[in-house]
PDB file of C-alpha atoms in Angstrom:
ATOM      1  CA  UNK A 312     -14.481 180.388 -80.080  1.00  0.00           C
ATOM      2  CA  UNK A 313     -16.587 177.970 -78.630  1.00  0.00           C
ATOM      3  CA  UNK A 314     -17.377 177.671 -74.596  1.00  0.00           C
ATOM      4  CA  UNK A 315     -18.433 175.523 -72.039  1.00  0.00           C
ATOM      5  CA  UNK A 316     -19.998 176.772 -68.862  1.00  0.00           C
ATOM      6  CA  UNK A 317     -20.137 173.608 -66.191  1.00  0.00           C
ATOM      7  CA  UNK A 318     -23.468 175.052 -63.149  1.00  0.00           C
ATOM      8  CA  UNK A 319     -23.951 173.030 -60.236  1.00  0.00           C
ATOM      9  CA  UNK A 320     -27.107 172.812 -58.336  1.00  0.00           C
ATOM     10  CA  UNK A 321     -27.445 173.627 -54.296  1.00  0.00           C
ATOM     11  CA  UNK A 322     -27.966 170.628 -52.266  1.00  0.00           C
ATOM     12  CA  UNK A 323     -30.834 168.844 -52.734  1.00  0.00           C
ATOM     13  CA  UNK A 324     -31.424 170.305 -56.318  1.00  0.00           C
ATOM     14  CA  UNK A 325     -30.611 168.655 -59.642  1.00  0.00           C
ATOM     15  CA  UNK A 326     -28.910 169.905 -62.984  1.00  0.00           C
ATOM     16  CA  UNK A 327     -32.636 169.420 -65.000  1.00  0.00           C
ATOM     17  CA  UNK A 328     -34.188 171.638 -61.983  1.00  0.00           C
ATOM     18  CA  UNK A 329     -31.190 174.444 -62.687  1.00  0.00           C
ATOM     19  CA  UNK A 330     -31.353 174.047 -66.413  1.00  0.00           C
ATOM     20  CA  UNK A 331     -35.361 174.333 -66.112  1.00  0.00           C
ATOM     21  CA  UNK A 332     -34.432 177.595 -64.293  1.00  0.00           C
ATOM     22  CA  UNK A 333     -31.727 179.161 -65.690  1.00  0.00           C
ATOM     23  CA  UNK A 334     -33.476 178.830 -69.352  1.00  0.00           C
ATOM     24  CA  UNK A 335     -36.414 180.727 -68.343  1.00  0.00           C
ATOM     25  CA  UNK A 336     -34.768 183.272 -65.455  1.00  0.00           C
ATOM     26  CA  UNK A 337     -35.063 187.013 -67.079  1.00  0.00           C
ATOM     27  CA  UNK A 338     -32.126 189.094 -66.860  1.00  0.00           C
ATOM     28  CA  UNK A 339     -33.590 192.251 -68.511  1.00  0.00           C
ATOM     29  CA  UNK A 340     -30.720 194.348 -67.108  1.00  0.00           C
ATOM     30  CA  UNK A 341     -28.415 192.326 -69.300  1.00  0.00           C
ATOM     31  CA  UNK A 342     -30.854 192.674 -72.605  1.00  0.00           C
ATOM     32  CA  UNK A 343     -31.611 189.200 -72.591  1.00  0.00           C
ATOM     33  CA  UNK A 344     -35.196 187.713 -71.971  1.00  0.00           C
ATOM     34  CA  UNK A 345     -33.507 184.223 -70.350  1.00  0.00           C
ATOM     35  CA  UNK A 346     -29.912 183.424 -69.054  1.00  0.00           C
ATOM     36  CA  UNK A 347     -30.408 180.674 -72.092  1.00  0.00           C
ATOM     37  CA  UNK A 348     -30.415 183.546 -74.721  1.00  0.00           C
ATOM     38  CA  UNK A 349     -27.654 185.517 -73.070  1.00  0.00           C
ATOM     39  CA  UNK A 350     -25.576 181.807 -73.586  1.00  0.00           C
ATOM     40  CA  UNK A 351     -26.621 181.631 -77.527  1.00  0.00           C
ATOM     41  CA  UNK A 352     -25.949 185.385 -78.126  1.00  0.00           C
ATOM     42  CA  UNK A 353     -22.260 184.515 -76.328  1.00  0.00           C
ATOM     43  CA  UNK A 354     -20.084 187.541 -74.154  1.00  0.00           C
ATOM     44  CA  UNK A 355     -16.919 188.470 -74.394  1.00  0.00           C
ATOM     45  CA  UNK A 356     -13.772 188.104 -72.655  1.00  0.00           C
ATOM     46  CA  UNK A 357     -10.939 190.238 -72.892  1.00  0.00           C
ATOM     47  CA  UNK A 358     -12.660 191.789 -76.045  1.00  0.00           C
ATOM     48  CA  UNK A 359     -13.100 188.513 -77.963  1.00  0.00           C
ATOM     49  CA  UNK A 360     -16.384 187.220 -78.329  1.00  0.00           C
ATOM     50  CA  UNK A 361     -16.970 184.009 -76.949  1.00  0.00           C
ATOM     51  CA  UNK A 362     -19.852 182.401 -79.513  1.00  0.00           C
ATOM     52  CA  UNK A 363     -22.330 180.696 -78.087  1.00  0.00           C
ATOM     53  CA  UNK A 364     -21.924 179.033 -75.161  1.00  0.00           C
ATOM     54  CA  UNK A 365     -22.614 175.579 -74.265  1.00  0.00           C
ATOM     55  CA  UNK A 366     -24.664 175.008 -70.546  1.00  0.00           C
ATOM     56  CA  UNK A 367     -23.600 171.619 -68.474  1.00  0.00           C
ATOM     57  CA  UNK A 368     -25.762 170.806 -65.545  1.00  0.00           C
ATOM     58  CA  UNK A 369     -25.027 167.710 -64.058  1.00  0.00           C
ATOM     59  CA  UNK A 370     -26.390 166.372 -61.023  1.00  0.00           C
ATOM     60  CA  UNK A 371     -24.604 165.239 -57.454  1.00  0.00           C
ATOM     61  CA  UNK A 372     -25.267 161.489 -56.799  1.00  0.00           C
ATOM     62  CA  UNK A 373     -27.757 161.117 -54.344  1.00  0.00           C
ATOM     63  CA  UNK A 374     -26.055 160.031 -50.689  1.00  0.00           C
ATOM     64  CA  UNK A 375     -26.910 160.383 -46.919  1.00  0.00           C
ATOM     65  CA  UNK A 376     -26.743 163.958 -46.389  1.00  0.00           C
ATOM     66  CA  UNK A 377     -26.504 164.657 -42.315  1.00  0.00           C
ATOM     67  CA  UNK A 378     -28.708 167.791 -41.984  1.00  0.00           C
ATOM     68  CA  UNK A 379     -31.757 165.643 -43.783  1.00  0.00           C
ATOM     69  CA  UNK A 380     -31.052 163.366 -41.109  1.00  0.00           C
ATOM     70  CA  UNK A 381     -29.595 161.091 -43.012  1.00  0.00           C
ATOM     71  CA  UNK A 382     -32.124 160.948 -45.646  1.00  0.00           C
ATOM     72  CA  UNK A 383     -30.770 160.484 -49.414  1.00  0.00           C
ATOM     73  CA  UNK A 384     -30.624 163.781 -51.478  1.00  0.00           C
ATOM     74  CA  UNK A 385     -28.474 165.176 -54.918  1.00  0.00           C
ATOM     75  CA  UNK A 386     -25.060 166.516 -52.745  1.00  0.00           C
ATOM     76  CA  UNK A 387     -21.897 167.142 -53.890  1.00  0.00           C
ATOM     77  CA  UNK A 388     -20.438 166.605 -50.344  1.00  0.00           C
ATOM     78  CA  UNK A 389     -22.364 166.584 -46.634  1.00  0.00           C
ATOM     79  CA  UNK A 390     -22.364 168.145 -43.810  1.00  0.00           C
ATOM     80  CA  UNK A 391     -22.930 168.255 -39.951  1.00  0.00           C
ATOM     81  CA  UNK A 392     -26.386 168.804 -39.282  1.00  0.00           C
ATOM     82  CA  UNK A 393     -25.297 171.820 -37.300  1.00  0.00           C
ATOM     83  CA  UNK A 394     -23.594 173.599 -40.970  1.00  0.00           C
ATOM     84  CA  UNK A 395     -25.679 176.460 -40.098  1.00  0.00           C
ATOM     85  CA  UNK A 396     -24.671 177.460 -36.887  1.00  0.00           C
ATOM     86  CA  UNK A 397     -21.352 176.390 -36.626  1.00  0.00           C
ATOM     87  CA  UNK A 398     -20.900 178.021 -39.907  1.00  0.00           C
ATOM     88  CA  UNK A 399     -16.860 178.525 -41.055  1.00  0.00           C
ATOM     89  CA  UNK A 400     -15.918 176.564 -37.817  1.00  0.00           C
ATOM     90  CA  UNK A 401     -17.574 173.290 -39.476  1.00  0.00           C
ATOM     91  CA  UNK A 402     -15.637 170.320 -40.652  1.00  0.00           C
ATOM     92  CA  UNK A 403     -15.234 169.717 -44.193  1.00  0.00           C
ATOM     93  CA  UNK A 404     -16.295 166.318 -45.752  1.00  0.00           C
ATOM     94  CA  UNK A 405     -12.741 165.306 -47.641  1.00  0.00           C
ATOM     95  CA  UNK A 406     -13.801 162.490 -49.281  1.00  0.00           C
ATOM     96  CA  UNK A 407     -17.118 163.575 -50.629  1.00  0.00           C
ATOM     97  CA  UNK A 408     -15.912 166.604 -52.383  1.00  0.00           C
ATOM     98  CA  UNK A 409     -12.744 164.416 -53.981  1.00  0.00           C
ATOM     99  CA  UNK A 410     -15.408 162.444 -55.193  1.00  0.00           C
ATOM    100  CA  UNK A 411     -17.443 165.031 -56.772  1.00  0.00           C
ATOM    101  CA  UNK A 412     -14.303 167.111 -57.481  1.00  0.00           C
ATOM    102  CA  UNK A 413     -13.944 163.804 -59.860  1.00  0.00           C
ATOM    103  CA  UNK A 414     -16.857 163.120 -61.339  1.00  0.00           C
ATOM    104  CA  UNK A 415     -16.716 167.019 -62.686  1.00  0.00           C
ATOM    105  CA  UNK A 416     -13.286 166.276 -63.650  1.00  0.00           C
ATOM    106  CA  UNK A 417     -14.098 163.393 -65.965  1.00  0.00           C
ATOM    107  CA  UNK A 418     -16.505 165.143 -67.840  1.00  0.00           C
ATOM    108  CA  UNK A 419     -14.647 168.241 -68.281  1.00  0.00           C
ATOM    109  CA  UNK A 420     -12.138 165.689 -69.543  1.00  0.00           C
ATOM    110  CA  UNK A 421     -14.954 164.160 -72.111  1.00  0.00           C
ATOM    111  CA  UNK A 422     -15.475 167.391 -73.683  1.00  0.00           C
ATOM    112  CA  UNK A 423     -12.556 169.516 -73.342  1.00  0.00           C
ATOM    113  CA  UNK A 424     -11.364 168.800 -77.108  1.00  0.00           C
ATOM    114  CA  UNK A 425     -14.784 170.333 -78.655  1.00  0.00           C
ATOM    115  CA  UNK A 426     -14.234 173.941 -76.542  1.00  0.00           C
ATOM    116  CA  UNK A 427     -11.597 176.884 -76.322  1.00  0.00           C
ATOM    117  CA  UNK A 428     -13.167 178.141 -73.171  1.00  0.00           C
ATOM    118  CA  UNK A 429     -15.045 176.365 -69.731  1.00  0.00           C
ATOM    119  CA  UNK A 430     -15.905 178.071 -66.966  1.00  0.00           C
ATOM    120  CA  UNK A 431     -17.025 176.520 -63.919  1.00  0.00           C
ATOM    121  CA  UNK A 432     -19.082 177.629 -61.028  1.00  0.00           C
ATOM    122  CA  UNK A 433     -22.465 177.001 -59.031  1.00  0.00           C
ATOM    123  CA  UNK A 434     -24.554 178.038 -56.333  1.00  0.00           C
ATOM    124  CA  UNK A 435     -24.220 177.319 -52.813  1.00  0.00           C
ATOM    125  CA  UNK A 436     -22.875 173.849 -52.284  1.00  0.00           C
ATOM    126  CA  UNK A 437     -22.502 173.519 -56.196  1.00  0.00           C
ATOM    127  CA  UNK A 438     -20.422 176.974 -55.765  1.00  0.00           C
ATOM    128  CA  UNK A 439     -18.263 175.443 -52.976  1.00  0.00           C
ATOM    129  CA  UNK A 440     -17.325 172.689 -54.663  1.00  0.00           C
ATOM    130  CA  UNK A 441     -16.143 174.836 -57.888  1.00  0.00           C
ATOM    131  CA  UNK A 442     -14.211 176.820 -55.791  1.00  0.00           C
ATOM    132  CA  UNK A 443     -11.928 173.432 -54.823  1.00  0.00           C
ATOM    133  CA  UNK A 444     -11.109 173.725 -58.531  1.00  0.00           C
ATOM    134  CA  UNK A 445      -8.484 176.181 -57.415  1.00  0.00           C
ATOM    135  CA  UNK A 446      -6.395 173.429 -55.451  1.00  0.00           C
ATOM    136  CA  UNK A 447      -6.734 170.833 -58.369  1.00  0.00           C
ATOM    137  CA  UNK A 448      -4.451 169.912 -61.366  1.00  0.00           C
ATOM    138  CA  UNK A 449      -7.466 171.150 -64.097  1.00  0.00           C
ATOM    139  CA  UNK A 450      -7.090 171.900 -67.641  1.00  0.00           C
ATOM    140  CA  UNK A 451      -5.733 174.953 -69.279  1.00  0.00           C
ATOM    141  CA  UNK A 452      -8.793 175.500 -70.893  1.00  0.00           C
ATOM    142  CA  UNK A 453     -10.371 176.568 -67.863  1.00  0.00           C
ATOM    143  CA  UNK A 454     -10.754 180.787 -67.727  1.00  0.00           C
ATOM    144  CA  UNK A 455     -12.924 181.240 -65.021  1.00  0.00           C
ATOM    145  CA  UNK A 456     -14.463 179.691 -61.883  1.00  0.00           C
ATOM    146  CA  UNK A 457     -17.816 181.542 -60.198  1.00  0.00           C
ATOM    147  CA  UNK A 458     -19.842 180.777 -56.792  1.00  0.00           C
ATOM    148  CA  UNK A 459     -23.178 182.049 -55.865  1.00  0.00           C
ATOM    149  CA  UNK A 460     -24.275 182.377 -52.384  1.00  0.00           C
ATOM    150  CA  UNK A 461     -21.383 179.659 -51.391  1.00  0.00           C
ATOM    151  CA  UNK A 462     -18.892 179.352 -49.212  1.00  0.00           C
ATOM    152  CA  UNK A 463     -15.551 177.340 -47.334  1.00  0.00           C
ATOM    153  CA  UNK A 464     -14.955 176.383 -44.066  1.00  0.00           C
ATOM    154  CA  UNK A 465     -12.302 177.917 -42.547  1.00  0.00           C
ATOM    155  CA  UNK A 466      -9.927 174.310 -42.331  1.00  0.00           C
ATOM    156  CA  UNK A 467     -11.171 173.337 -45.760  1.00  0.00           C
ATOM    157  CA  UNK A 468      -8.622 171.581 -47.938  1.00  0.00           C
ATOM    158  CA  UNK A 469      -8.260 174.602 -50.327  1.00  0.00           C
ATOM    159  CA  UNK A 470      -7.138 176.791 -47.487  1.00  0.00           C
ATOM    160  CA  UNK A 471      -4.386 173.993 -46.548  1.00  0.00           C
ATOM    161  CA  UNK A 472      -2.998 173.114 -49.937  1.00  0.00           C
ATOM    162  CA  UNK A 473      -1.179 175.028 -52.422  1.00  0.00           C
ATOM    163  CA  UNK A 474      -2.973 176.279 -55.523  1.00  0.00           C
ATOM    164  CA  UNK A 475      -2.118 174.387 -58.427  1.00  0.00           C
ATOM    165  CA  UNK A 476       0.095 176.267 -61.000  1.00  0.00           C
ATOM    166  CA  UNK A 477      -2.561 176.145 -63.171  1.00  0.00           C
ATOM    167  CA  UNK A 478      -4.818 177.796 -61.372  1.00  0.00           C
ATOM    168  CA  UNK A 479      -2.933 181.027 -59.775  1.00  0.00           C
ATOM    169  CA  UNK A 480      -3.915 183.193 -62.901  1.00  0.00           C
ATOM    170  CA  UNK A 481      -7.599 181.655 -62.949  1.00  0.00           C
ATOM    171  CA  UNK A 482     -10.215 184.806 -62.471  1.00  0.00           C
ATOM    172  CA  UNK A 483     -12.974 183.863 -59.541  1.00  0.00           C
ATOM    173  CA  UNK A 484     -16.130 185.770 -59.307  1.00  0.00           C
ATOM    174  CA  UNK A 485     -17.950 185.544 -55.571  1.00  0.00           C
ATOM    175  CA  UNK A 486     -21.540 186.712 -55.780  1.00  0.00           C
ATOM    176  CA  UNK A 487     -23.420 186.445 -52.458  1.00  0.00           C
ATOM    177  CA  UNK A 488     -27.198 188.423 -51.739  1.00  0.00           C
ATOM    178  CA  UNK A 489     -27.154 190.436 -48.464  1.00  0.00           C
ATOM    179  CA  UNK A 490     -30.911 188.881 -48.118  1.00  0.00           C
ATOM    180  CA  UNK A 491     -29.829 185.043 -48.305  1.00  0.00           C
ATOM    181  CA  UNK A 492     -31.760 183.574 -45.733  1.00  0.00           C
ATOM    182  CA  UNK A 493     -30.013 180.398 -45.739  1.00  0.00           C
ATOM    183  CA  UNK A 494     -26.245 181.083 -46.134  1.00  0.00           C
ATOM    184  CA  UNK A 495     -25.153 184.215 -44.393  1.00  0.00           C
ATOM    185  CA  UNK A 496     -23.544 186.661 -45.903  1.00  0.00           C
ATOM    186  CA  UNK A 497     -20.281 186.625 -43.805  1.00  0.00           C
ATOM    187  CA  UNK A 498     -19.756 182.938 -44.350  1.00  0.00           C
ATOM    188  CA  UNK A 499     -19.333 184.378 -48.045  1.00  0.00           C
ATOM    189  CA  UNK A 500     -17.259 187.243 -47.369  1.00  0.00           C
ATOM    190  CA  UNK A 501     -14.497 185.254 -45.165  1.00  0.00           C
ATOM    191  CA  UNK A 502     -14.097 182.591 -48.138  1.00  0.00           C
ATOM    192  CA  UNK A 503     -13.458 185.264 -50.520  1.00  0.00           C
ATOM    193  CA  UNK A 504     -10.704 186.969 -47.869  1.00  0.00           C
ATOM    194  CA  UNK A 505      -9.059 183.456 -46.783  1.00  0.00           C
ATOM    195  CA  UNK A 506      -8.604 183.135 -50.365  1.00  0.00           C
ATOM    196  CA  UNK A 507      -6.792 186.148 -50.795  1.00  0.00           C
TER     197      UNK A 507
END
């Protein structure tokens, strides 16, 4: 079996800065000296190993991104400068994350023929946006969707719209630090429960 695993970056960050990372990060508890080794040795899922797994990290276009005020940086979608405080009450940006929601799209689409398995998931904005995956017409090839230290406002589209039939048997792992000092730990927690 051969697998795809589709990261993407925070805001501000880039695929080649998460690559850089995630092939050097330790994850001794795991017996692996690097997330990249833990990839090449592969996993398993339901008792099937998964071979080696195949890292994508591409990298938001660069646009205005309010809370930088204004200032051009690699986003999947902005936000109000005020994100922070206003938290789950925020708006979403519609049109940003259908356009990022896209570009993933495509090149899942590109390489979907050369894997059995993709997974896709990221960390904090990156996570949000793979979380919209649930709401979207993706492939069947798609067993698993992941979000680090991300999370939804409360009106976002994927709380309004059906999940796609596709999607309703799709496993999502929600990982969120009780230290983040950035995205707070609630803001996590309700995303998980409005998706219940």
């Amino acid at each position: 079996m051969r697998s795809a695993v589709f990261f993407l970056h925070g805001s501000g960050g880039s695929g080649m800065e998460l690559r850089s990372y995630l092939e050097t990060a330790p994850i001794p508890q795991l017996g692996h000296n690097s997330f990249r080794h833990c990839l090449e040795s592969g996993f398993s899922i339901h008792g099937k190993s998964t071979g080696s797994v195949t890292l994508f990290t591409p990298t938001a276009d660069s646009r205005p991104y309010s809370p930088f005020d204004g200032g051009n940086l690699n986003v999947w979608f902005d936000r109000t400068p005020q994100f922070l405080t206003k938290g789950l009450n925020d708006i979403e940006d519609h049109i940003g994350v259908n356009k990022s929601l896209e570009k993933i799209e495509k090149l899942i689409l590109d390489i979907e023929g050369n894997y059995d398995n993709i997974f896709i998931g990221g960390f904090s904005m990156g996570g949000g946006l793979a979380l919209h995956f649930l709401h979207r017409p993706i492939s069947p090839k798609i067993k698993g969707i992941f979000s680090l230290g991300s999370f939804l406002v409360d009106s976002s589209s994927l709380f309004q719209e059906p999940s796609h039939r596709l999607a309703l048997h799709i496993p999502v792992l929600m990982m969120h630090g009780k230290a983040d000092s950035m995205i707070k730990l609630d803001f996590g927690q309700k995303t998980a429960a409005n998706m219940l």
